[in-house]
mmCIF file of C-alpha atoms in Angstrom:
data_model
loop_
_atom_site.group_PDB
_atom_site.id
_atom_site.type_symbol
_atom_site.label_atom_id
_atom_site.label_comp_id
_atom_site.label_asym_id
_atom_site.label_seq_id
_atom_site.Cartn_x
_atom_site.Cartn_y
_atom_site.Cartn_z
ATOM 1 C CA MET W 29 -238.328 -161.513 -102.775
ATOM 2 C CA ILE W 30 -240.608 -162.553 -105.583
ATOM 3 C CA GLN W 31 -240.537 -166.376 -106.102
ATOM 4 C CA GLN W 32 -239.539 -165.969 -109.702
ATOM 5 C CA LEU W 33 -236.276 -164.418 -108.696
ATOM 6 C CA LYS W 34 -236.120 -166.437 -105.210
ATOM 7 C CA SER W 35 -236.248 -169.365 -107.140
ATOM 8 C CA LYS W 36 -233.072 -168.909 -108.949
ATOM 9 C CA PHE W 37 -230.942 -169.011 -105.694
ATOM 10 C CA PRO W 38 -228.579 -171.955 -104.524
ATOM 11 C CA GLN W 39 -230.622 -174.193 -102.396
ATOM 12 C CA TRP W 40 -228.136 -173.716 -99.509
ATOM 13 C CA CYS W 41 -229.892 -170.395 -98.749
ATOM 14 C CA ASN W 42 -232.736 -173.025 -97.692
ATOM 15 C CA ASP W 43 -230.864 -174.710 -95.106
ATOM 16 C CA THR W 44 -232.826 -174.947 -91.931
ATOM 17 C CA GLU W 45 -230.563 -175.864 -89.245
ATOM 18 C CA GLN W 46 -229.748 -173.083 -86.964
ATOM 19 C CA GLY W 47 -225.699 -172.705 -86.878
ATOM 20 C CA LYS W 48 -224.875 -175.117 -89.611
ATOM 21 C CA TYR W 49 -222.455 -172.468 -91.237
ATOM 22 C CA ASP W 50 -219.955 -169.969 -90.246
ATOM 23 C CA LEU W 51 -219.472 -166.828 -91.533
ATOM 24 C CA CYS W 52 -216.731 -164.821 -93.089
ATOM 25 C CA LEU W 53 -216.956 -161.189 -92.187
ATOM 26 C CA SER W 54 -215.412 -158.737 -94.863
ATOM 27 C CA ASN W 55 -214.228 -155.028 -94.204
ATOM 28 C CA ASP W 56 -217.217 -153.115 -94.172
ATOM 29 C CA LEU W 57 -220.628 -152.205 -92.988
ATOM 30 C CA ASP W 58 -222.454 -154.071 -95.329
ATOM 31 C CA SER W 59 -220.771 -157.383 -94.651
ATOM 32 C CA LEU W 60 -221.110 -156.635 -90.872
ATOM 33 C CA LEU W 61 -225.096 -155.930 -90.879
ATOM 34 C CA SER W 62 -225.505 -158.763 -93.242
ATOM 35 C CA CYS W 63 -223.592 -161.192 -90.905
ATOM 36 C CA LEU W 64 -225.460 -159.949 -87.605
ATOM 37 C CA TYR W 65 -228.694 -160.336 -89.786
ATOM 38 C CA LEU W 66 -227.784 -164.328 -90.562
ATOM 39 C CA GLN W 67 -226.683 -164.678 -87.346
ATOM 40 C CA GLN W 68 -230.283 -163.772 -85.747
ATOM 41 C CA ILE W 69 -231.948 -165.401 -88.667
ATOM 42 C CA LYS W 70 -229.984 -168.785 -89.010
ATOM 43 C CA GLY W 71 -227.848 -168.985 -85.797
ATOM 44 C CA TYR W 72 -224.362 -168.640 -87.975
ATOM 45 C CA GLN W 73 -221.281 -167.268 -86.311
ATOM 46 C CA ILE W 74 -218.535 -165.129 -87.715
ATOM 47 C CA ASN W 75 -215.456 -167.041 -87.285
ATOM 48 C CA TYR W 76 -213.672 -165.696 -90.353
ATOM 49 C CA PHE W 77 -212.424 -162.112 -91.551
ATOM 50 C CA TYR W 78 -210.865 -161.153 -95.182
ATOM 51 C CA ASP W 79 -209.897 -157.926 -95.776
ATOM 52 C CA PHE W 80 -209.093 -158.718 -99.717
ATOM 53 C CA SER W 81 -205.321 -159.276 -98.923
ATOM 54 C CA ASN W 82 -205.448 -161.595 -96.081
ATOM 55 C CA ARG W 83 -207.919 -164.361 -94.398
ATOM 56 C CA PHE W 84 -207.933 -165.001 -90.866
ATOM 57 C CA LYS W 85 -209.460 -167.655 -88.520
ATOM 58 C CA ALA W 86 -210.772 -167.319 -84.794
ATOM 59 C CA LYS W 87 -211.449 -170.683 -84.363
ATOM 60 C CA ASP W 88 -210.957 -174.891 -85.625
ATOM 61 C CA THR W 89 -214.911 -175.322 -85.913
ATOM 62 C CA GLY W 90 -215.178 -178.066 -88.745
ATOM 63 C CA ARG W 91 -218.239 -175.856 -90.144
ATOM 64 C CA GLN W 92 -218.744 -174.848 -93.689
ATOM 65 C CA VAL W 93 -217.962 -171.190 -94.437
ATOM 66 C CA ILE W 94 -220.386 -168.298 -96.286
ATOM 67 C CA GLY W 95 -218.484 -165.651 -97.274
ATOM 68 C CA VAL W 96 -220.549 -162.581 -96.721
ATOM 69 C CA ASP W 97 -220.054 -159.585 -99.102
ATOM 70 C CA MET W 98 -217.387 -161.013 -101.299
ATOM 71 C CA ALA W 99 -217.612 -162.664 -104.764
ATOM 72 C CA LEU W 100 -215.719 -165.578 -104.265
ATOM 73 C CA GLU W 101 -215.084 -167.972 -106.843
ATOM 74 C CA ARG W 102 -215.934 -171.159 -105.148
ATOM 75 C CA GLY W 103 -217.791 -171.778 -102.108
ATOM 76 C CA LYS W 104 -220.938 -170.454 -100.459
ATOM 77 C CA VAL W 105 -221.470 -166.814 -100.810
ATOM 78 C CA TRP W 106 -223.872 -164.095 -100.175
ATOM 79 C CA ASP W 107 -222.838 -161.256 -102.192
ATOM 80 C CA ASN W 108 -224.175 -158.414 -104.386
ATOM 81 C CA HIS W 109 -220.908 -157.944 -106.947
ATOM 82 C CA ILE W 110 -221.099 -158.451 -111.130
ATOM 83 C CA THR W 111 -218.961 -161.430 -111.523
ATOM 84 C CA LYS W 112 -218.741 -162.173 -115.484
ATOM 85 C CA LEU W 113 -216.476 -160.187 -117.525
ATOM 86 C CA ASN W 114 -218.490 -161.796 -120.642
ATOM 87 C CA ARG W 115 -221.805 -163.332 -120.920
ATOM 88 C CA THR W 116 -220.332 -166.738 -121.355
ATOM 89 C CA ASP W 117 -218.218 -166.572 -118.110
ATOM 90 C CA ARG W 118 -219.055 -168.852 -115.603
ATOM 91 C CA VAL W 119 -220.449 -168.130 -112.363
ATOM 92 C CA ASN W 120 -220.153 -169.546 -108.693
ATOM 93 C CA PRO W 121 -222.884 -171.671 -108.610
ATOM 94 C CA ASP W 122 -223.255 -171.408 -104.759
ATOM 95 C CA SER W 123 -223.352 -167.187 -104.975
ATOM 96 C CA ALA W 124 -226.616 -165.832 -103.686
ATOM 97 C CA ASN W 125 -226.371 -162.730 -105.702
ATOM 98 C CA VAL W 126 -229.398 -161.103 -108.078
ATOM 99 C CA ASN W 127 -226.573 -160.420 -110.538
ATOM 100 C CA SER W 128 -224.866 -163.965 -110.671
ATOM 101 C CA VAL W 129 -228.410 -165.751 -110.941
ATOM 102 C CA THR W 130 -229.936 -163.403 -113.122
ATOM 103 C CA GLY W 131 -226.624 -163.323 -115.781
ATOM 104 C CA VAL W 132 -225.737 -159.911 -115.350
ATOM 105 C CA SER W 133 -222.119 -159.306 -116.852
ATOM 106 C CA ARG W 134 -219.898 -156.247 -118.069
ATOM 107 C CA ASP W 135 -222.475 -156.756 -121.448
ATOM 108 C CA ASN W 136 -225.258 -155.992 -119.861
ATOM 109 C CA TYR W 137 -223.415 -154.033 -116.981
ATOM 110 C CA TYR W 138 -226.317 -150.985 -116.870
ATOM 111 C CA SER W 139 -229.026 -153.281 -115.753
ATOM 112 C CA LYS W 140 -227.306 -154.426 -112.736
ATOM 113 C CA TYR W 141 -228.531 -154.571 -109.277
ATOM 114 C CA CYS W 142 -227.011 -151.557 -107.534
ATOM 115 C CA GLY W 143 -227.404 -152.163 -103.919
ATOM 116 C CA SER W 144 -226.516 -153.891 -100.661
ATOM 117 C CA THR W 145 -225.641 -157.392 -100.247
ATOM 118 C CA LEU W 146 -227.795 -156.754 -96.654
ATOM 119 C CA LEU W 147 -230.782 -155.874 -98.705
ATOM 120 C CA GLN W 148 -230.683 -159.009 -100.314
ATOM 121 C CA ILE W 149 -230.340 -161.177 -97.144
ATOM 122 C CA ILE W 150 -233.676 -159.123 -95.590
ATOM 123 C CA SER W 151 -235.685 -159.483 -99.014
ATOM 124 C CA TYR W 152 -234.717 -163.287 -99.176
ATOM 125 C CA TYR W 153 -235.853 -164.210 -95.534
ATOM 126 C CA ASN W 154 -238.434 -161.443 -95.517
ATOM 127 C CA VAL W 155 -237.239 -159.952 -92.467
ATOM 128 C CA PRO W 156 -239.028 -156.871 -90.777
ATOM 129 C CA MET W 157 -237.438 -153.537 -91.765
ATOM 130 C CA PRO W 158 -236.313 -151.485 -89.008
ATOM 131 C CA LYS W 159 -239.127 -149.521 -87.230
ATOM 132 C CA SER W 160 -237.644 -146.155 -87.333
ATOM 133 C CA ARG W 161 -237.316 -144.212 -90.607
ATOM 134 C CA GLU W 162 -233.591 -143.417 -89.355
ATOM 135 C CA GLY W 163 -232.971 -147.425 -89.597
ATOM 136 C CA LYS W 164 -234.527 -147.315 -93.012
ATOM 137 C CA ILE W 165 -232.442 -144.707 -94.238
ATOM 138 C CA ILE W 166 -228.793 -146.136 -93.427
ATOM 139 C CA LEU W 167 -230.307 -149.387 -95.177
ATOM 140 C CA LEU W 168 -230.446 -147.493 -98.138
ATOM 141 C CA ALA W 169 -227.224 -145.475 -97.357
ATOM 142 C CA ILE W 170 -225.139 -148.894 -97.265
ATOM 143 C CA ASP W 171 -223.450 -149.165 -100.579
ATOM 144 C CA SER W 172 -225.011 -146.148 -101.982
ATOM 145 C CA THR W 173 -228.451 -148.289 -102.632
ATOM 146 C CA PHE W 174 -229.978 -144.622 -102.729
ATOM 147 C CA LEU W 175 -228.024 -143.111 -105.795
ATOM 148 C CA GLY W 176 -229.680 -145.177 -108.639
ATOM 149 C CA TYR W 177 -233.097 -143.649 -107.725
ATOM 150 C CA PHE W 178 -231.582 -139.731 -107.744
ATOM 151 C CA ASN W 179 -230.097 -140.736 -111.358
ATOM 152 C CA ASN W 180 -232.565 -140.204 -114.028
ATOM 153 C CA ASP W 181 -230.901 -142.661 -116.303
ATOM 154 C CA PHE W 182 -230.885 -145.627 -113.518
ATOM 155 C CA ARG W 183 -234.193 -144.876 -111.753
ATOM 156 C CA ALA W 184 -236.517 -146.866 -113.577
ATOM 157 C CA ILE W 185 -233.919 -149.679 -113.000
ATOM 158 C CA ASN W 186 -233.448 -148.805 -109.222
ATOM 159 C CA ARG W 187 -236.999 -148.783 -108.720
ATOM 160 C CA ASN W 188 -237.687 -152.123 -110.809
ATOM 161 C CA TRP W 189 -234.892 -153.684 -108.256
ATOM 162 C CA LEU W 190 -236.402 -152.938 -105.318
ATOM 163 C CA GLU W 191 -239.822 -153.862 -106.603
ATOM 164 C CA ARG W 192 -238.567 -157.414 -107.473
ATOM 165 C CA LEU W 193 -236.904 -157.595 -103.849
ATOM 166 C CA GLU W 194 -239.998 -156.210 -102.423
ATOM 167 C CA LEU W 195 -238.661 -153.796 -100.596
ATOM 168 C CA PHE W 196 -241.746 -151.479 -100.630
ATOM 169 C CA GLU W 197 -240.912 -149.707 -97.487
ATOM 170 C CA LEU W 198 -237.689 -148.659 -98.701
ATOM 171 C CA LEU W 199 -239.196 -147.290 -102.002
ATOM 172 C CA ASP W 200 -241.908 -145.389 -99.791
ATOM 173 C CA ILE W 201 -238.872 -143.566 -98.455
ATOM 174 C CA LEU W 202 -237.156 -142.662 -101.524
ATOM 175 C CA ASP W 203 -240.941 -141.496 -102.920
ATOM 176 C CA SER W 204 -241.263 -139.535 -99.506
ATOM 177 C CA GLY W 205 -239.444 -136.464 -101.270
ATOM 178 C CA ILE W 206 -236.591 -137.096 -99.043
ATOM 179 C CA HIS W 207 -233.309 -135.548 -99.934
ATOM 180 C CA LYS W 208 -230.273 -137.098 -101.225
ATOM 181 C CA SER W 209 -228.553 -135.329 -98.339
ATOM 182 C CA GLU W 210 -230.087 -137.152 -95.856
ATOM 183 C CA PHE W 211 -228.301 -140.348 -97.217
ATOM 184 C CA TYR W 212 -224.821 -138.354 -96.919
ATOM 185 C CA ARG W 213 -225.708 -137.171 -93.231
ATOM 186 C CA VAL W 214 -226.305 -140.746 -92.000
ATOM 187 C CA LYS W 215 -222.894 -141.697 -93.948
ATOM 188 C CA SER W 216 -221.549 -138.870 -92.357
ATOM 189 C CA GLN W 217 -223.158 -138.916 -88.487
ATOM 190 C CA TYR W 218 -222.607 -142.693 -88.345
ATOM 191 C CA ASN W 219 -219.212 -143.025 -90.297
ATOM 192 C CA LEU W 220 -220.879 -145.752 -92.230
ATOM 193 C CA ASP W 221 -217.976 -145.897 -94.811
ATOM 194 C CA ALA W 222 -215.138 -146.903 -92.309
ATOM 195 C CA PRO W 223 -213.437 -150.013 -92.875
ATOM 196 C CA ILE W 224 -213.599 -152.751 -90.799
ATOM 197 C CA ARG W 225 -209.765 -154.530 -89.762
ATOM 198 C CA VAL W 226 -207.523 -156.824 -87.834
ATOM 199 C CA ASN W 227 -205.309 -154.714 -85.392
ATOM 200 C CA GLU W 228 -202.007 -156.067 -84.258
ATOM 201 C CA ASN W 229 -203.426 -158.449 -81.390
ATOM 202 C CA GLY W 230 -205.859 -160.187 -83.922
ATOM 203 C CA ILE W 231 -208.680 -158.164 -82.687
ATOM 204 C CA LEU W 232 -211.308 -156.887 -84.966
ATOM 205 C CA GLU W 233 -211.833 -153.059 -84.752
ATOM 206 C CA THR W 234 -213.534 -150.167 -86.764
ATOM 207 C CA ASN W 235 -214.467 -146.256 -86.880
ATOM 208 C CA ILE W 236 -218.161 -146.822 -87.786
ATOM 209 C CA ASP W 237 -220.071 -145.522 -85.000
ATOM 210 C CA LEU W 238 -221.723 -148.774 -83.797
ATOM 211 C CA ALA W 239 -222.644 -147.526 -80.489
ATOM 212 C CA ALA W 240 -224.567 -144.196 -82.048
ATOM 213 C CA MET W 241 -226.778 -147.060 -83.849
ATOM 214 C CA GLN W 242 -228.071 -148.906 -81.275
ATOM 215 C CA GLY W 243 -231.266 -149.410 -80.672
ATOM 216 C CA LEU W 244 -232.372 -148.702 -84.585
ATOM 217 C CA PHE W 245 -231.877 -152.261 -85.376
ATOM 218 C CA GLU W 246 -233.570 -155.204 -83.741
ATOM 219 C CA PHE W 247 -230.059 -156.670 -82.131
ATOM 220 C CA PRO W 248 -226.985 -155.476 -80.629
ATOM 221 C CA LEU W 249 -224.205 -153.734 -83.106
ATOM 222 C CA SER W 250 -220.969 -154.830 -82.378
ATOM 223 C CA LEU W 251 -217.879 -156.628 -83.482
ATOM 224 C CA SER W 252 -216.849 -160.208 -82.661
ATOM 225 C CA ALA W 253 -214.560 -160.149 -79.629
ATOM 226 C CA GLU W 254 -212.741 -163.545 -80.558
ATOM 227 C CA GLN W 255 -208.611 -163.362 -81.865
ATOM 228 C CA PHE W 256 -208.217 -163.887 -85.405
ATOM 229 C CA LYS W 257 -205.213 -165.602 -86.699
ATOM 230 C CA LEU W 258 -203.786 -165.033 -90.018
ATOM 231 C CA THR W 259 -204.164 -167.965 -92.308
ATOM 232 C CA HIS W 260 -203.954 -167.073 -96.199
ATOM 233 C CA THR W 261 -202.352 -163.931 -98.196
ATOM 234 C CA PHE W 262 -203.498 -163.295 -101.199
ATOM 235 C CA GLU W 263 -201.884 -160.874 -104.116
ATOM 236 C CA HIS W 264 -204.991 -158.046 -104.406
ATOM 237 C CA THR W 265 -204.474 -156.497 -107.720
ATOM 238 C CA GLY W 266 -206.560 -153.254 -107.554
ATOM 239 C CA ARG W 267 -208.601 -151.815 -110.720
ATOM 240 C CA TYR W 268 -207.711 -153.268 -113.999
ATOM 241 C CA GLU W 269 -208.466 -151.171 -116.799
ATOM 242 C CA LEU W 270 -210.545 -152.728 -119.826
ATOM 243 C CA ALA W 271 -210.314 -151.778 -123.439
ATOM 244 C CA LYS W 272 -213.942 -150.944 -124.047
ATOM 245 C CA ASP W 273 -213.836 -152.703 -127.605
ATOM 246 C CA LYS W 274 -212.330 -155.986 -126.400
ATOM 247 C CA GLU W 275 -213.608 -158.937 -125.027
ATOM 248 C CA TYR W 276 -212.188 -161.144 -121.886
ATOM 249 C CA SER W 277 -212.894 -163.778 -119.836
ATOM 250 C CA LYS W 278 -212.133 -164.203 -116.075
ATOM 251 C CA HIS W 279 -211.038 -167.871 -116.448
ATOM 252 C CA ASP W 280 -207.929 -166.573 -118.389
ATOM 253 C CA ILE W 281 -206.854 -165.284 -114.820
ATOM 254 C CA ASN W 282 -204.798 -168.070 -113.081
ATOM 255 C CA GLY W 283 -205.189 -168.859 -109.479
ATOM 256 C CA LEU W 284 -208.524 -166.805 -109.532
ATOM 257 C CA TYR W 285 -209.895 -166.795 -105.811
ATOM 258 C CA SER W 286 -212.219 -163.409 -106.118
ATOM 259 C CA MET W 287 -213.046 -161.135 -108.432
ATOM 260 C CA ALA W 288 -215.740 -158.161 -109.137
ATOM 261 C CA LEU W 289 -216.287 -155.302 -111.995
ATOM 262 C CA THR W 290 -216.201 -152.217 -110.102
ATOM 263 C CA HIS W 291 -217.235 -150.380 -113.111
ATOM 264 C CA LYS W 292 -218.225 -151.361 -116.871
ATOM 265 C CA ASN W 293 -214.428 -151.363 -117.886
ATOM 266 C CA LYS W 294 -212.724 -151.571 -114.402
ATOM 267 C CA PHE W 295 -212.392 -154.715 -112.387
ATOM 268 C CA LYS W 296 -210.673 -156.069 -109.224
ATOM 269 C CA PHE W 297 -209.370 -159.477 -108.411
ATOM 270 C CA THR W 298 -207.269 -161.449 -105.683
ATOM 271 C CA ARG W 299 -205.418 -164.683 -105.949
ATOM 272 C CA GLU W 300 -203.733 -166.973 -103.146
ATOM 273 C CA VAL W 301 -200.021 -166.560 -103.039
ATOM 274 C CA ARG W 302 -199.248 -168.655 -99.816
ATOM 275 C CA GLN W 303 -200.941 -170.119 -97.104
ATOM 276 C CA SER W 304 -199.751 -169.204 -93.459
ATOM 277 C CA LYS W 305 -199.264 -171.829 -90.767
#
């Protein structure tokens, strides 16, 4: 990551104490691999799970929590979403998110970083890329980072972000003449878009084929075996349609817990409705 961009990130990202924070996993592979990388780099452990309707906890550790791949309004997060409905909306000051730290909002939506949370973590901490071509293709397939490259209207923006993140090995893959079908192949072959969930026994499970991806990364791929207990329930709104010619502010939403634009004129949000004992 170029220094000009890295310097905009919150200071907590530079904490050097191993195991200082717990991680909150969300319900997809971007979050899981991001958590596993942070576990390797920083010694942080997954102790929470958030599926945008419920939040679960495994143990009482007393440690602060980092939400991973979720646009929380408060608290430390690694994230990739756009969290401003207009340019004057405030962002979470503890959000490690290139879109947040560079002021991307609904007003300049099409200049956004359209890539994974995972690639930001790899870039920020200058983590070596997977050695195999297959591993690199998977990185570009997560959250469909590759799509912008194959769209003539967004290729320059896609390239610019990957250059600012200094992910040149991934640019080499894209520039190699690779066909878009290769990214859809890995999505299908490893079931990359399958959700992660908590089952009736409080155990995390998924249909992502983690076993088939073993050896493609420098660490084992697995879900936590801890039992998770429900602690909070949320109102999950689904997609709200925004009028194209009207200004909105997220600060008009009472009790906002998390919020993200999903398209230029659509967004989702959650707010807490009760706390479980």
